[in-house]
Structures are given as structure tokens and as C-alpha cells.
PDB file of C-alpha atoms and ligand atoms in Angstrom:
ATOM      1  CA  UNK A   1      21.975  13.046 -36.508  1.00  0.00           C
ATOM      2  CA  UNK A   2      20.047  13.538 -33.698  1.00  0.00           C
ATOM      3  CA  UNK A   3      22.214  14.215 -31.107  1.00  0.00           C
ATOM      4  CA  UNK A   4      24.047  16.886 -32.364  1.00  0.00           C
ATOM      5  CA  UNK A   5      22.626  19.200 -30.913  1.00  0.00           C
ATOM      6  CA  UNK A   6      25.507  21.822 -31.048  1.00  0.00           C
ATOM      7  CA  UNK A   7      26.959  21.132 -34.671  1.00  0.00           C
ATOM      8  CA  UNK A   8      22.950  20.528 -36.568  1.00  0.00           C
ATOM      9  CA  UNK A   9      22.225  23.659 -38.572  1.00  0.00           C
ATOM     10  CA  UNK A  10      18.818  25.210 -37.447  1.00  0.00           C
ATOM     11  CA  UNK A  11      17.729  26.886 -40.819  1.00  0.00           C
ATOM     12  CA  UNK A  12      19.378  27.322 -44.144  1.00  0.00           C
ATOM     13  CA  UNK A  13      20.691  30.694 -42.857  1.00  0.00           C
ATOM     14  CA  UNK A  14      22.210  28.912 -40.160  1.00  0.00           C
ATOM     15  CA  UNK A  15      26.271  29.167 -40.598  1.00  0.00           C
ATOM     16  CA  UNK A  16      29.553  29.805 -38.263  1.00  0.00           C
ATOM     17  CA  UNK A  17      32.056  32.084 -39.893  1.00  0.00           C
ATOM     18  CA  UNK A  18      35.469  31.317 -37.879  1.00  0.00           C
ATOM     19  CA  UNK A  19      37.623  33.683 -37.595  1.00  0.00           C
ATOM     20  CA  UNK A  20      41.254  32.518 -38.184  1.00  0.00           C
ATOM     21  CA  UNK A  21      42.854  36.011 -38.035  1.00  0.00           C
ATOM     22  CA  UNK A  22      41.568  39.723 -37.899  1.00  0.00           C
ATOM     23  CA  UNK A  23      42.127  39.049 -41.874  1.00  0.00           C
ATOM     24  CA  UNK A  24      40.883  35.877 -42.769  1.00  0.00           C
ATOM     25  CA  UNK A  25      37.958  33.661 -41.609  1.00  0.00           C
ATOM     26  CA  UNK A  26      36.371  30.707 -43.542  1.00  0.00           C
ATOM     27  CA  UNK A  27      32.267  29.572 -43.444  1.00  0.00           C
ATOM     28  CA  UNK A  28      31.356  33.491 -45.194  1.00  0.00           C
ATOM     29  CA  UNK A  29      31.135  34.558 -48.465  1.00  0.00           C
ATOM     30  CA  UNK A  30      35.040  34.410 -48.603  1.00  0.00           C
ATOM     31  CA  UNK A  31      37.056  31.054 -49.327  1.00  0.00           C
ATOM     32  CA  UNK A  32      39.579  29.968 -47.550  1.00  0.00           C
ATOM     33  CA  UNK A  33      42.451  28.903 -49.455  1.00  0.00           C
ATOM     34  CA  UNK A  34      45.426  27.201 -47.020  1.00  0.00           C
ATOM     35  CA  UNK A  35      48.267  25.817 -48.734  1.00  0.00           C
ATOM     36  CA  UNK A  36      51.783  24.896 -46.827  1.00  0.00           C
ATOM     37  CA  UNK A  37      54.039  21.715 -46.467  1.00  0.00           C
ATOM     38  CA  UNK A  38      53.042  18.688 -44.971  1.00  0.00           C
ATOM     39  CA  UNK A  39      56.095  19.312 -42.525  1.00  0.00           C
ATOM     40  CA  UNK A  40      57.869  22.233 -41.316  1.00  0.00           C
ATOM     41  CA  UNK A  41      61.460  21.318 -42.120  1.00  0.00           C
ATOM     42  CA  UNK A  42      63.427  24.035 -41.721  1.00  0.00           C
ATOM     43  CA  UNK A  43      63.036  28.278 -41.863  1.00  0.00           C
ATOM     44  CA  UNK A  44      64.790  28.354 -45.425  1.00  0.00           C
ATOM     45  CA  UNK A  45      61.726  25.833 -46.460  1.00  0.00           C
ATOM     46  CA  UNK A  46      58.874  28.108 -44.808  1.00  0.00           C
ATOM     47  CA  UNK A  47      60.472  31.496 -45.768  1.00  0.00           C
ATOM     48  CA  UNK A  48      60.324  29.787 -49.570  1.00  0.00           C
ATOM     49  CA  UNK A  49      56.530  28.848 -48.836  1.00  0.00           C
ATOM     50  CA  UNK A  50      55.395  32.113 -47.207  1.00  0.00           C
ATOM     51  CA  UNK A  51      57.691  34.495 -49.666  1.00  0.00           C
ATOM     52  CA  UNK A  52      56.058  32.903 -52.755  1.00  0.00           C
ATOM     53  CA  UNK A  53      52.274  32.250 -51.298  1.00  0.00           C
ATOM     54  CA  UNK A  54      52.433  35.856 -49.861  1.00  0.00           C
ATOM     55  CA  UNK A  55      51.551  36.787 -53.815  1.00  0.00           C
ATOM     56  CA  UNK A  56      48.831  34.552 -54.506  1.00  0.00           C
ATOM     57  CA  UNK A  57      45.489  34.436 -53.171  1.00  0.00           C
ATOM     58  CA  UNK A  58      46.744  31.768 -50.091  1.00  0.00           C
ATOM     59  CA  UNK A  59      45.018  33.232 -47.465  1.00  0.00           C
ATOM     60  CA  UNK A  60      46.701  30.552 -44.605  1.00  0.00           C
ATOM     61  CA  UNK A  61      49.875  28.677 -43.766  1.00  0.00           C
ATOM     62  CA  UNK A  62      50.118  24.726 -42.811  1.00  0.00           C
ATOM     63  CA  UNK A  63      52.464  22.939 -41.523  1.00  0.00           C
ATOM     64  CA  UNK A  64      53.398  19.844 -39.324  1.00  0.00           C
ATOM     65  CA  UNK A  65      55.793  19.722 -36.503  1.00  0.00           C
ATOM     66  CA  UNK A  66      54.307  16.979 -34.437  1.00  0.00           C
ATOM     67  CA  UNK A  67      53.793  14.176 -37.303  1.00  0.00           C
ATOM     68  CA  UNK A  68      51.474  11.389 -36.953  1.00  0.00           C
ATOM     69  CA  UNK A  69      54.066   8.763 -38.962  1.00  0.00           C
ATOM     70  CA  UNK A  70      52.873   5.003 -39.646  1.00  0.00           C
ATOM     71  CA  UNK A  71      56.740   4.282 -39.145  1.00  0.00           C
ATOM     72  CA  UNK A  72      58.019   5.374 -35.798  1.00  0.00           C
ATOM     73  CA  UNK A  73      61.505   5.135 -37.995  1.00  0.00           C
ATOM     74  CA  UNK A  74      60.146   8.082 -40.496  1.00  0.00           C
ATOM     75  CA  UNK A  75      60.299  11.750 -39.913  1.00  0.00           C
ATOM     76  CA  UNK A  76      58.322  12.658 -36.471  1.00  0.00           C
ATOM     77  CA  UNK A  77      58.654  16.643 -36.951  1.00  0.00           C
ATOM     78  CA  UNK A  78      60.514  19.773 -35.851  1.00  0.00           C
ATOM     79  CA  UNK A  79      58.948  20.271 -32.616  1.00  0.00           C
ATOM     80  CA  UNK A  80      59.056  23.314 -30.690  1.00  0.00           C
ATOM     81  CA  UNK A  81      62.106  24.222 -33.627  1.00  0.00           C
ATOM     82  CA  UNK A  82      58.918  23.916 -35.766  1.00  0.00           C
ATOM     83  CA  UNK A  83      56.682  26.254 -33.627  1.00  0.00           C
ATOM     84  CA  UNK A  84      59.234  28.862 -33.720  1.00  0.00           C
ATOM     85  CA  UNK A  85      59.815  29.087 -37.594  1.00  0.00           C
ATOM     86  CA  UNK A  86      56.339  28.759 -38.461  1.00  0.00           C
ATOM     87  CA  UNK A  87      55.650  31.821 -36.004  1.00  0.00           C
ATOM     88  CA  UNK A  88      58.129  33.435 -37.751  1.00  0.00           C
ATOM     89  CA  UNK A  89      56.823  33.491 -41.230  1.00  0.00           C
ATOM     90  CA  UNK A  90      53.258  33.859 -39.634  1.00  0.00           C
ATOM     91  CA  UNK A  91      54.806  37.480 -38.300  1.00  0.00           C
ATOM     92  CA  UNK A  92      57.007  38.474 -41.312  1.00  0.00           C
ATOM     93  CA  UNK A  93      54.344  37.369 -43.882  1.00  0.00           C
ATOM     94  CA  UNK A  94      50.670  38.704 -41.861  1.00  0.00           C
ATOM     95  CA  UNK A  95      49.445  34.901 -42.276  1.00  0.00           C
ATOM     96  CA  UNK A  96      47.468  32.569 -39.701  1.00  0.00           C
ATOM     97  CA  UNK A  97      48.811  29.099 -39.288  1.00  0.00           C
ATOM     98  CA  UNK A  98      47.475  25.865 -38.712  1.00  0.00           C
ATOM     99  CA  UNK A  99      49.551  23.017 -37.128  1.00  0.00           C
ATOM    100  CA  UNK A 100      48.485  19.767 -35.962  1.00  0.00           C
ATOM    101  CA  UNK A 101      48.196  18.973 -32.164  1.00  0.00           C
ATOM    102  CA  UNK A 102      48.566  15.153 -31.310  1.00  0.00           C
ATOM    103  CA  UNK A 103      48.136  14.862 -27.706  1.00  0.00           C
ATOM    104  CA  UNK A 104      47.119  16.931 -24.748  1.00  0.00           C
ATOM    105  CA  UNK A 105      50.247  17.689 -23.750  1.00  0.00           C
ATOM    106  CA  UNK A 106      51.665  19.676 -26.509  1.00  0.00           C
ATOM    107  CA  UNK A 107      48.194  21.677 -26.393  1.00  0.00           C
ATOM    108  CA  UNK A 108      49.700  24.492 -24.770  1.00  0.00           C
ATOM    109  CA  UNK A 109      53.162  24.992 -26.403  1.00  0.00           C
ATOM    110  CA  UNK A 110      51.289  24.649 -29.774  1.00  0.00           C
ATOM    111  CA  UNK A 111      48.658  27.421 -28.406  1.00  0.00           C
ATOM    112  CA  UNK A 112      51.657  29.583 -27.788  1.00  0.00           C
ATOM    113  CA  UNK A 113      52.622  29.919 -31.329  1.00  0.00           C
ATOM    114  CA  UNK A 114      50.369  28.686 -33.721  1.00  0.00           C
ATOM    115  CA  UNK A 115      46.641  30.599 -34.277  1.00  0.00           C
ATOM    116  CA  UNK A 116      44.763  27.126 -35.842  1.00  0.00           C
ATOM    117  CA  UNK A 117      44.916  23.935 -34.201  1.00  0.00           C
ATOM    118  CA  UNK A 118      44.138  20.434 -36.147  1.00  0.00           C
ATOM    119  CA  UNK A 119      43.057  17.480 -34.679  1.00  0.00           C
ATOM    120  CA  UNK A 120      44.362  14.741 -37.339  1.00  0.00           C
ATOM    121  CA  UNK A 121      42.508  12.065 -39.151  1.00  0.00           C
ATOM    122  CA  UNK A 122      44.348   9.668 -37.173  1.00  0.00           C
ATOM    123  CA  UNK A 123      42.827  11.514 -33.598  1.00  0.00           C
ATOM    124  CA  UNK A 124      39.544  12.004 -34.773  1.00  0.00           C
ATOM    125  CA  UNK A 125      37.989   9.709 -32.070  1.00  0.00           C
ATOM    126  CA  UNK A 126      40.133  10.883 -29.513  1.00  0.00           C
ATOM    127  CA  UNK A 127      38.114  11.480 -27.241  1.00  0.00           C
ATOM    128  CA  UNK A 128      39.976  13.667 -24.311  1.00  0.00           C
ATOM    129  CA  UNK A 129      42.031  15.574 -27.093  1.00  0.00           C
ATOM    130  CA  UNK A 130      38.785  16.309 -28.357  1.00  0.00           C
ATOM    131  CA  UNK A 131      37.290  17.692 -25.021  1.00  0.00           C
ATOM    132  CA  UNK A 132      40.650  19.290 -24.461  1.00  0.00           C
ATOM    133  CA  UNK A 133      40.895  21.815 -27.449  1.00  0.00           C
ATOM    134  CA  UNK A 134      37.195  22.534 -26.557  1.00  0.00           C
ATOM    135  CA  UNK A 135      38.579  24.231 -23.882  1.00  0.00           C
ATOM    136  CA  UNK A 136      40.642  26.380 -25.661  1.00  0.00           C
ATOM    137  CA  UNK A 137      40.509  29.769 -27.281  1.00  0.00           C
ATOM    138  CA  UNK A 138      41.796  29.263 -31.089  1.00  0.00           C
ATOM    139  CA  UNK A 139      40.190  27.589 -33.762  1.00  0.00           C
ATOM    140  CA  UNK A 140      40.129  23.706 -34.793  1.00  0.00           C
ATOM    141  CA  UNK A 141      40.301  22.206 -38.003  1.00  0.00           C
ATOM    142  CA  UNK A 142      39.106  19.224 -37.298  1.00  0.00           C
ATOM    143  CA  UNK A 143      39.751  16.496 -39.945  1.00  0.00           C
ATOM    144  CA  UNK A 144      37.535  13.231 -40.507  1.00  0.00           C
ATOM    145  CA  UNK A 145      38.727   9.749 -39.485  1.00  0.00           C
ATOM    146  CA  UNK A 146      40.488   7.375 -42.259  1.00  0.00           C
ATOM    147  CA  UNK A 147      37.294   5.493 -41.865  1.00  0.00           C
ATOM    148  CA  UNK A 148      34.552   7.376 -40.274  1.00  0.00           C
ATOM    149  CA  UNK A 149      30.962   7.779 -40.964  1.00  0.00           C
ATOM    150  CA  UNK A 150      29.712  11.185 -41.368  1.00  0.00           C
ATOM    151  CA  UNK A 151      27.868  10.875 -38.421  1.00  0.00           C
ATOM    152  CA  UNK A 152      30.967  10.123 -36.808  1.00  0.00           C
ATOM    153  CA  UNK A 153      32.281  12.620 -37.621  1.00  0.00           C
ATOM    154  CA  UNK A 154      29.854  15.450 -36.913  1.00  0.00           C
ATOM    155  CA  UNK A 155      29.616  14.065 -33.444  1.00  0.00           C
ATOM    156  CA  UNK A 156      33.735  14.524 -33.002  1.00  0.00           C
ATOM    157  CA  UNK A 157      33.080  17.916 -33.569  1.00  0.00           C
ATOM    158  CA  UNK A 158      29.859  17.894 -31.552  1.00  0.00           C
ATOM    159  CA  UNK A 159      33.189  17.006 -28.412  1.00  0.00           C
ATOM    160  CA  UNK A 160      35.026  20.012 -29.253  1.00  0.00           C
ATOM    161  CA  UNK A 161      31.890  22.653 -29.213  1.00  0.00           C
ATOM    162  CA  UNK A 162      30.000  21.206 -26.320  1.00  0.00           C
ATOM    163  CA  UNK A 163      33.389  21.534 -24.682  1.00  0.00           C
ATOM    164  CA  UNK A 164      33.148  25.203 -25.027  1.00  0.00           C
ATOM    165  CA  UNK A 165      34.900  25.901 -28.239  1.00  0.00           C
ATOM    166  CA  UNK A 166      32.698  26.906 -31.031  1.00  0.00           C
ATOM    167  CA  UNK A 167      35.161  27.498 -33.721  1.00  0.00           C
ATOM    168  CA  UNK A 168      35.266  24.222 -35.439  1.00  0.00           C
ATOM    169  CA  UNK A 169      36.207  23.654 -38.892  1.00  0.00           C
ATOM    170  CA  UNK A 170      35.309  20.494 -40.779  1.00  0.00           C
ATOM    171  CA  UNK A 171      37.973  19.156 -42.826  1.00  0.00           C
ATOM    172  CA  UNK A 172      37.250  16.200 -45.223  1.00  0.00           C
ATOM    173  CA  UNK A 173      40.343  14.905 -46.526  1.00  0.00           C
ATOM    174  CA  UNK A 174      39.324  11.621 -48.325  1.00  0.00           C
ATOM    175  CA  UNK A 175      38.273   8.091 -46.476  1.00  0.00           C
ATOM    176  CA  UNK A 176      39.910   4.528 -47.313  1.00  0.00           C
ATOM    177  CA  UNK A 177      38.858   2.530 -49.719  1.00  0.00           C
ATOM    178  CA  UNK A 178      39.801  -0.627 -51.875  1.00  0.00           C
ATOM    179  CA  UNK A 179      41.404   1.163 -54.804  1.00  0.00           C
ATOM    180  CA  UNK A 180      45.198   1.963 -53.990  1.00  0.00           C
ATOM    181  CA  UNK A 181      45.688   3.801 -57.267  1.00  0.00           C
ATOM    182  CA  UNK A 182      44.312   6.841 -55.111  1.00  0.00           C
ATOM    183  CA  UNK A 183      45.599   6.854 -51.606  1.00  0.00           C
ATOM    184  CA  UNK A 184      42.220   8.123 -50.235  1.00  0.00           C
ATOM    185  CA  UNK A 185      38.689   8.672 -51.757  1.00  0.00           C
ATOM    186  CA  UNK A 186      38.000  11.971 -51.728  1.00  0.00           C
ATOM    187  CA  UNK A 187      34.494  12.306 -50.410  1.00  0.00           C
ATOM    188  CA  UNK A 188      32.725  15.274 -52.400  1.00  0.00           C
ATOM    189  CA  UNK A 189      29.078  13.611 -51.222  1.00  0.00           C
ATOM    190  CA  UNK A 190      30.176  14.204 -47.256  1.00  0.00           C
ATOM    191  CA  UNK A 191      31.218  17.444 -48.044  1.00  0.00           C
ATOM    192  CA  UNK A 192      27.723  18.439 -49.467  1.00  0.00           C
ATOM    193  CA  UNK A 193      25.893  16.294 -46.736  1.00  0.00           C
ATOM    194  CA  UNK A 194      28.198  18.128 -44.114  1.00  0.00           C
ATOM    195  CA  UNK A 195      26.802  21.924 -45.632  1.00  0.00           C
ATOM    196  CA  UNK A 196      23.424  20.761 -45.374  1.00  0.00           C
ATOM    197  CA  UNK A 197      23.603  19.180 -41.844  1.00  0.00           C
ATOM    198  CA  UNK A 198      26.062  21.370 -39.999  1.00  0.00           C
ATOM    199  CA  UNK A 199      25.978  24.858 -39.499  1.00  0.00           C
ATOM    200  CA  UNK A 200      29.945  24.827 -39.460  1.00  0.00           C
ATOM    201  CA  UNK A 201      32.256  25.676 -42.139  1.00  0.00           C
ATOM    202  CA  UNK A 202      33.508  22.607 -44.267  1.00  0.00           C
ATOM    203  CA  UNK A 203      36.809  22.457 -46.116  1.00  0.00           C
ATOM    204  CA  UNK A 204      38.581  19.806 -48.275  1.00  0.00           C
ATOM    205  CA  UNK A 205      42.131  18.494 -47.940  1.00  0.00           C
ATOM    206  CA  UNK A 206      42.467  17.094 -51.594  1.00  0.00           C
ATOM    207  CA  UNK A 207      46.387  16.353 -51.211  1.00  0.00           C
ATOM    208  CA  UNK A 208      45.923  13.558 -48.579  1.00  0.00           C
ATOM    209  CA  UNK A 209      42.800  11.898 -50.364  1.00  0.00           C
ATOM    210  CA  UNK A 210      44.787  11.914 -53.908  1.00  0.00           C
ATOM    211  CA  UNK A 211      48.164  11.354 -52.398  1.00  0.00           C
ATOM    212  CA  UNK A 212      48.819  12.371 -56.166  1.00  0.00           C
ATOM    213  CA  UNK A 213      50.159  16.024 -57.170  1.00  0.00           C
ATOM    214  CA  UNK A 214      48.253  15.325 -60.708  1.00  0.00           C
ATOM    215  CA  UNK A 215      45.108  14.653 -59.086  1.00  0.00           C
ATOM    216  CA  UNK A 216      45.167  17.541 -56.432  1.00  0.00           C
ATOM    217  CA  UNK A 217      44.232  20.470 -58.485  1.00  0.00           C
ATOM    218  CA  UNK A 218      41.393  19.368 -60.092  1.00  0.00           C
ATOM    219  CA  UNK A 219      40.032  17.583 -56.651  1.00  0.00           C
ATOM    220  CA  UNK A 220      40.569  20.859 -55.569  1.00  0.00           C
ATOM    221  CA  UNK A 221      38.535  22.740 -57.980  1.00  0.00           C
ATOM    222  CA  UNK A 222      35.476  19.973 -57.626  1.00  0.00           C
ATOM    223  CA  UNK A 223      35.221  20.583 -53.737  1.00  0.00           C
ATOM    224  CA  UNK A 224      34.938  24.562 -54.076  1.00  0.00           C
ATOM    225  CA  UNK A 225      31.995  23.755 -57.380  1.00  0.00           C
ATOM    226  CA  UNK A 226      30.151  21.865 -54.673  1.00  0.00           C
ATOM    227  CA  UNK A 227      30.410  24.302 -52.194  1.00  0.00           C
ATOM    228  CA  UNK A 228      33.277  23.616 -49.580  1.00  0.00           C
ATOM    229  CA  UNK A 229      34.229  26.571 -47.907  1.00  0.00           C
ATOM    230  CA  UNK A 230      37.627  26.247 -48.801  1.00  0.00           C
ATOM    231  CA  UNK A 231      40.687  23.906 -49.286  1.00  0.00           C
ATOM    232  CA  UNK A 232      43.811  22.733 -47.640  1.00  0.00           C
ATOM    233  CA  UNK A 233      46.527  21.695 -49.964  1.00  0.00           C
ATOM    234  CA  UNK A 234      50.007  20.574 -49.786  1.00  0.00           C
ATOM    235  CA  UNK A 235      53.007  22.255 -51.231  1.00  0.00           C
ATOM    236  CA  UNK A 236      56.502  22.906 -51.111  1.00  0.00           C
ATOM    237  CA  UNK A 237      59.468  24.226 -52.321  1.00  0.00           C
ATOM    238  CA  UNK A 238      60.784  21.252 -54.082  1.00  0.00           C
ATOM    239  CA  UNK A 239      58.000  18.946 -53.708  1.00  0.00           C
ATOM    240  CA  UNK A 240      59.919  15.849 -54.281  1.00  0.00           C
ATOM    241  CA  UNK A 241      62.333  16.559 -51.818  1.00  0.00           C
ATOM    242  CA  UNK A 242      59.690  16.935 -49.160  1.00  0.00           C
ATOM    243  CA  UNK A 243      60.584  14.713 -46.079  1.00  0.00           C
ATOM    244  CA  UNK A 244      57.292  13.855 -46.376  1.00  0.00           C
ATOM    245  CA  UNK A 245      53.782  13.316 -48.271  1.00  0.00           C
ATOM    246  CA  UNK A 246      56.384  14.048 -51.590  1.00  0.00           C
ATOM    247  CA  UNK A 247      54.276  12.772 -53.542  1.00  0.00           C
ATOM    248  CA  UNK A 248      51.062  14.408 -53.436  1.00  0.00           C
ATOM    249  CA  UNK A 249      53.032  18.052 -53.084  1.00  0.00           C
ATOM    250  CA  UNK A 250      52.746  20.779 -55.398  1.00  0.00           C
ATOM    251  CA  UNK A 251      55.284  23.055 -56.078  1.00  0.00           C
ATOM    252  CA  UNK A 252      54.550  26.792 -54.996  1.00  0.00           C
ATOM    253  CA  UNK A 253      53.659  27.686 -58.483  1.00  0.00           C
ATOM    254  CA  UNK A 254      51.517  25.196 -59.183  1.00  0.00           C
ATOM    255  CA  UNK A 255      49.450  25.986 -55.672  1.00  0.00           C
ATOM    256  CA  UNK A 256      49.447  29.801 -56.554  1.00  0.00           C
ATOM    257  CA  UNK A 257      48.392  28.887 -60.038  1.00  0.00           C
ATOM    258  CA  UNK A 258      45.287  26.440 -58.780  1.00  0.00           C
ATOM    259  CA  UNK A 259      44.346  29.558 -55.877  1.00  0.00           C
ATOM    260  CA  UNK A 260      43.717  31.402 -58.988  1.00  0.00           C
ATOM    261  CA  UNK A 261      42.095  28.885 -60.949  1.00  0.00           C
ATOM    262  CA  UNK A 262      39.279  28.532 -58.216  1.00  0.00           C
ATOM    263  CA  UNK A 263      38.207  32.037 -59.101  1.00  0.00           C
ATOM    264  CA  UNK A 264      36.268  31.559 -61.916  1.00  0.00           C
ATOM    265  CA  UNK A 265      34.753  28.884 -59.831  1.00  0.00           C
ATOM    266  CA  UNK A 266      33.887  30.905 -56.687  1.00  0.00           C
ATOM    267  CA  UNK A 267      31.881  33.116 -58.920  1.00  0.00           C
ATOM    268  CA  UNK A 268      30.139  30.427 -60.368  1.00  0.00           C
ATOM    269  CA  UNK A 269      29.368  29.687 -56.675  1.00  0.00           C
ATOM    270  CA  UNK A 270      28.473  33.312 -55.391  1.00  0.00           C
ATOM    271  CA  UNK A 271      32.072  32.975 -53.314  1.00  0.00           C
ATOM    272  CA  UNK A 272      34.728  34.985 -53.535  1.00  0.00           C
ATOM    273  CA  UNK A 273      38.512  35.012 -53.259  1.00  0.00           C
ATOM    274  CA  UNK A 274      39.308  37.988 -51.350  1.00  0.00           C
ATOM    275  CA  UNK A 275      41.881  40.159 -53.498  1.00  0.00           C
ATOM    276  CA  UNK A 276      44.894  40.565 -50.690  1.00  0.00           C
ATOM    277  CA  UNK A 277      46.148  43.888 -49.784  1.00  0.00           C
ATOM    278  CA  UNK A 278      49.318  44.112 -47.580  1.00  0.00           C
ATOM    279  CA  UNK A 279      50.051  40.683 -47.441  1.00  0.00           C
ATOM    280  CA  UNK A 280      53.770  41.514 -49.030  1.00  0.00           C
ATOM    281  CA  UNK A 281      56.397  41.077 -46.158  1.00  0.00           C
ATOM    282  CA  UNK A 282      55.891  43.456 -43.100  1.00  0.00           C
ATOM    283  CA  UNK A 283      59.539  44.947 -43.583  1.00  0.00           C
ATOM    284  CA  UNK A 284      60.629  47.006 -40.733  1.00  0.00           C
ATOM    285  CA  UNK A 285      61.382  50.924 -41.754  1.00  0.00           C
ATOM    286  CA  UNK A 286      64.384  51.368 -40.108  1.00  0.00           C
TER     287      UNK A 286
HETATM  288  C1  LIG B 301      48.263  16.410 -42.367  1.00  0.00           C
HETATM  289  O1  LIG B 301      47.397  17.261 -42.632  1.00  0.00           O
HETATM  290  O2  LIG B 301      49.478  16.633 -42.389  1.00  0.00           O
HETATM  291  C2  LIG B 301      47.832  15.045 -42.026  1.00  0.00           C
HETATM  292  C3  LIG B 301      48.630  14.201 -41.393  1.00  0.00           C
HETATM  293  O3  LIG B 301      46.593  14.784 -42.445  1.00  0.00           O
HETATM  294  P1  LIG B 301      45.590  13.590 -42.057  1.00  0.00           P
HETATM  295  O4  LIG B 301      45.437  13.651 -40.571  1.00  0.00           O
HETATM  296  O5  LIG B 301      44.364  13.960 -42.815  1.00  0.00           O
HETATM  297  O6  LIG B 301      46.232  12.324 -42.537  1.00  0.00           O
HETATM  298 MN1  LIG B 302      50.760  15.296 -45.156  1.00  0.00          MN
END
């Protein structure tokens, strides 16, 4: 790991907090919970999400609206539709949200409305997408190849912050392997290699390495014992009816119910889960 010379942690004192909104940031003594569809589908979908996630410790809205699809035939997302509703549940609802950018061009739209940006498994190696959100001002989750090495992956995000953007977030969301019965092998080892050789803050994406509901929570609960800095986790209103990653979605119950599972957890850990205080819907007093 010698040539990242941006992302190498200097001491064991040495960590980023990134701010994600004047609430919530991840990498402190706070965890970052983000839960949220796989897609944006519509606003009665996200109001669903945000309404029921607004009272539970979710600190953090996903959501797709530019889908990387192995089938050019399957779902490819909202769009700028997407933007829009996911901006609106972001301002009813007081949460940031994170939204995946696939190619340069949609950097600035997506800027426009959403607060995180992710760079995809599937763009991990992109090289000029990578340079290109290092040049802008909102966080990245960045989330590790289908099949790359840790190194590999340290030095994607080594792109982004010698680009100029210093508010990376590692994301490790499970690598390919031979067994299918999992869709991804959730790699708990990278995540405590990843705390010990970056200074950055490293969360775990348990839905996509399951691609199981059953398995999710629990997955869940092992990154945040070994000291992830939080977890991204898929959900929706009626998960098999997502359009897609059904499958491996929880419902909103079950996602509120595992946020408040990891508590016991956190302490074991010296985190904690901040307790949210006017995170209920911002009505208007008219
Ligand atoms: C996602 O988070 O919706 C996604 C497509 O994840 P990944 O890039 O990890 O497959
Ligand atoms: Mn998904």
C-alpha cells in the first residue's frame, strides 16, 4: 500500500469524519445507518420509505435513479423524475441522500439534487469518473469492485482524493465468489484491513453481498461488531414488489427493527447511534 499516499492512515488517531449533512456524518463516534430502495420508483414509494425511516434511528436515504442493470431490457431508473422525488423526501423528511452517479455526464444534474454521490461496484476502476467526482464538492461513497483487491480498491479512492475531494467513504458490499447460494461474499476481513490501513470511514452494504433479506440483518450486525462505521441496506415498502434487488429487500419494519438492534452492538463497540431529534416531517405552520 505504498502509494497511497492520500488514503494510508498516519497514526491510530488518524480518521476522516465526512460530513453528509449539518446532522449526520459517518467515520466519528456516531454510526451511520443508511437504509432506502435499491431504486427510486415512484414518490408514493419514497414518501413510504422516508415517512416510516423518519422514526427509526436511519440516519440517510438511498436510492437509484441511474441503474447499472446486467440486462439493458431490465429497469434502467427514474432519471431526473428520480432526482426530483428523492429531493423531495430529503426536504420534507431533514435526511441526506445518496444516489449513484454512472458517468460524467450526469455528474452535475445528480450534484443538483442529491447531497452523497456513489460510484458503483461496477465503476470502481473508472478511472475519469473517478477523477471527476474528485473535483466536486459533496461526498462519495465509493463502493469496491465485484472483484477487486483491497489494494485496488484503496487506490480508487486514492483517484477521488488526490483529485481534490477528500470526503470519501469506503463501501464494502461483498466480492464474487464460487458459491451462488450467496450472491456476494461479504468481506468482514477487508473491512477490518480497510480501518487499519485507511484513515477514511468504512461502511458495509450487506444487502448486495447476501442478495438474501434473511441473511442481511445479521451481516449487518457482524460488520458494525468489527467496527465498520456504518451500513447501507436495502429496503422497501413491499420488498417483493421492488422493481429491483427484490430479493435481498427488507421491509421498512424489519430495517427500523435491525437500526435498533445494532445498539446494543455499538456500545459493545464504544459507537453510538445518535438518538434523532426533529427528524419527524418538517410540516409547514401555515
Ligand atoms: C446499489 O447500491 O444499488 C448497487 C448497484 O450496488 P453495487 O454497485 O454494489 O452493485
Ligand atoms: Mn440494489
Amino acid at each position: 500500500m505504498q502509494k497511497a499516499k492520500l488514503a494510508r492512515k498516519i497514526d491510530a488517531d488518524h480518521q476522516t469524519i465526512v460530513r453528509l449533512s449539518d446532522r449526520v456524518s459517518v467515520g466519528g463516534q456516531d454510526l451511520l445507518i443508511v437504509g432506502g430502495p435499491c431504486s427510486v420508483e415512484n414518490s408514493v414509494q419514497m414518501e413510504a420509505v422516508a415517512s416510516r425511516l423518519a422514526v427509526s434511528p436511519v440516519q440517510a436515504l438511498r436510492g437509484g435513479v441511474f441503474k447499472p442493470r446486467t440486462s439493458p431490457y431490465d429497469f434502467q431508473g427514474l432519471g431526473v423524475e428520480g432526482l426530483e422525488i428523492l429531493a423531495a423526501v430529503r426536504d420534507r423528511y431533514g435526511f441526506p441522500v445518496i444516489t449513484e452517479v454512472m458517468a460524467i455526464s450526469q455528474i452535475e444534474t445528480i450534484c443538483q439534487y442529491a447531497d452523497v454521490l456513489q460510484i458503483g461496484s461496477r465503476n470502481m476502476q473508472n478511472f475519469d469518473l473517478l477523477k471527476a467526482v474528485g473535483q466536486v464538492d459533496k461526498p462519495i461513497v465509493l463502493k469496491r469492485g465485484l472483484a477487486a483487491t483491497i489494494e485496488e480498491f484503496v487506490m480508487a479512492a486514492e483517484y477521488i482524493l488526490s483529485h481534490g475531494n477528500p470526503n470519501v467513504i469506503l463501501c464494502e458490499r461483498g466480492i464474487r465468489s464460487f458459491d451462488s447460494y450467496t450472491r456476494n461474499v461479504l468481506d468482514l476481513g477487508a473491512v477490518v484491513a480497510l480501518k487499519q490501513i485507511t484513515h477514511l470511514p468504512v461502511i458495509a452494504d450487506p444487502s448486495h453481498a447476501a442478495g438474501k433479506r434473511e441473511l442481511v440483518a445479521d451481516l449487518a450486525r457482524a460488520a458494525i461488531a468489527c467496527r465498520a462505521d456504518g451500513i447501507m441496506v436495502e429496503c422497501h415498502p413491499v420488498p417483493e414488489e421492488s422493481v429491483s434487488d427484490a430479493r435481498q429487500a427488507l421491509s421498512l419494519d424489519a430495517m427500523a427493527e435491525l437500526a435498533e438492534s445494532l445498539r446494543a452492538i455499538a456500545t459493545a463497540v464504544g459507537r453510538t447511534i445518535p438518538f434523532k431529534a426533529g427528524s419527524l416531517p418538517r410540516l409547514s405552520l401555515v
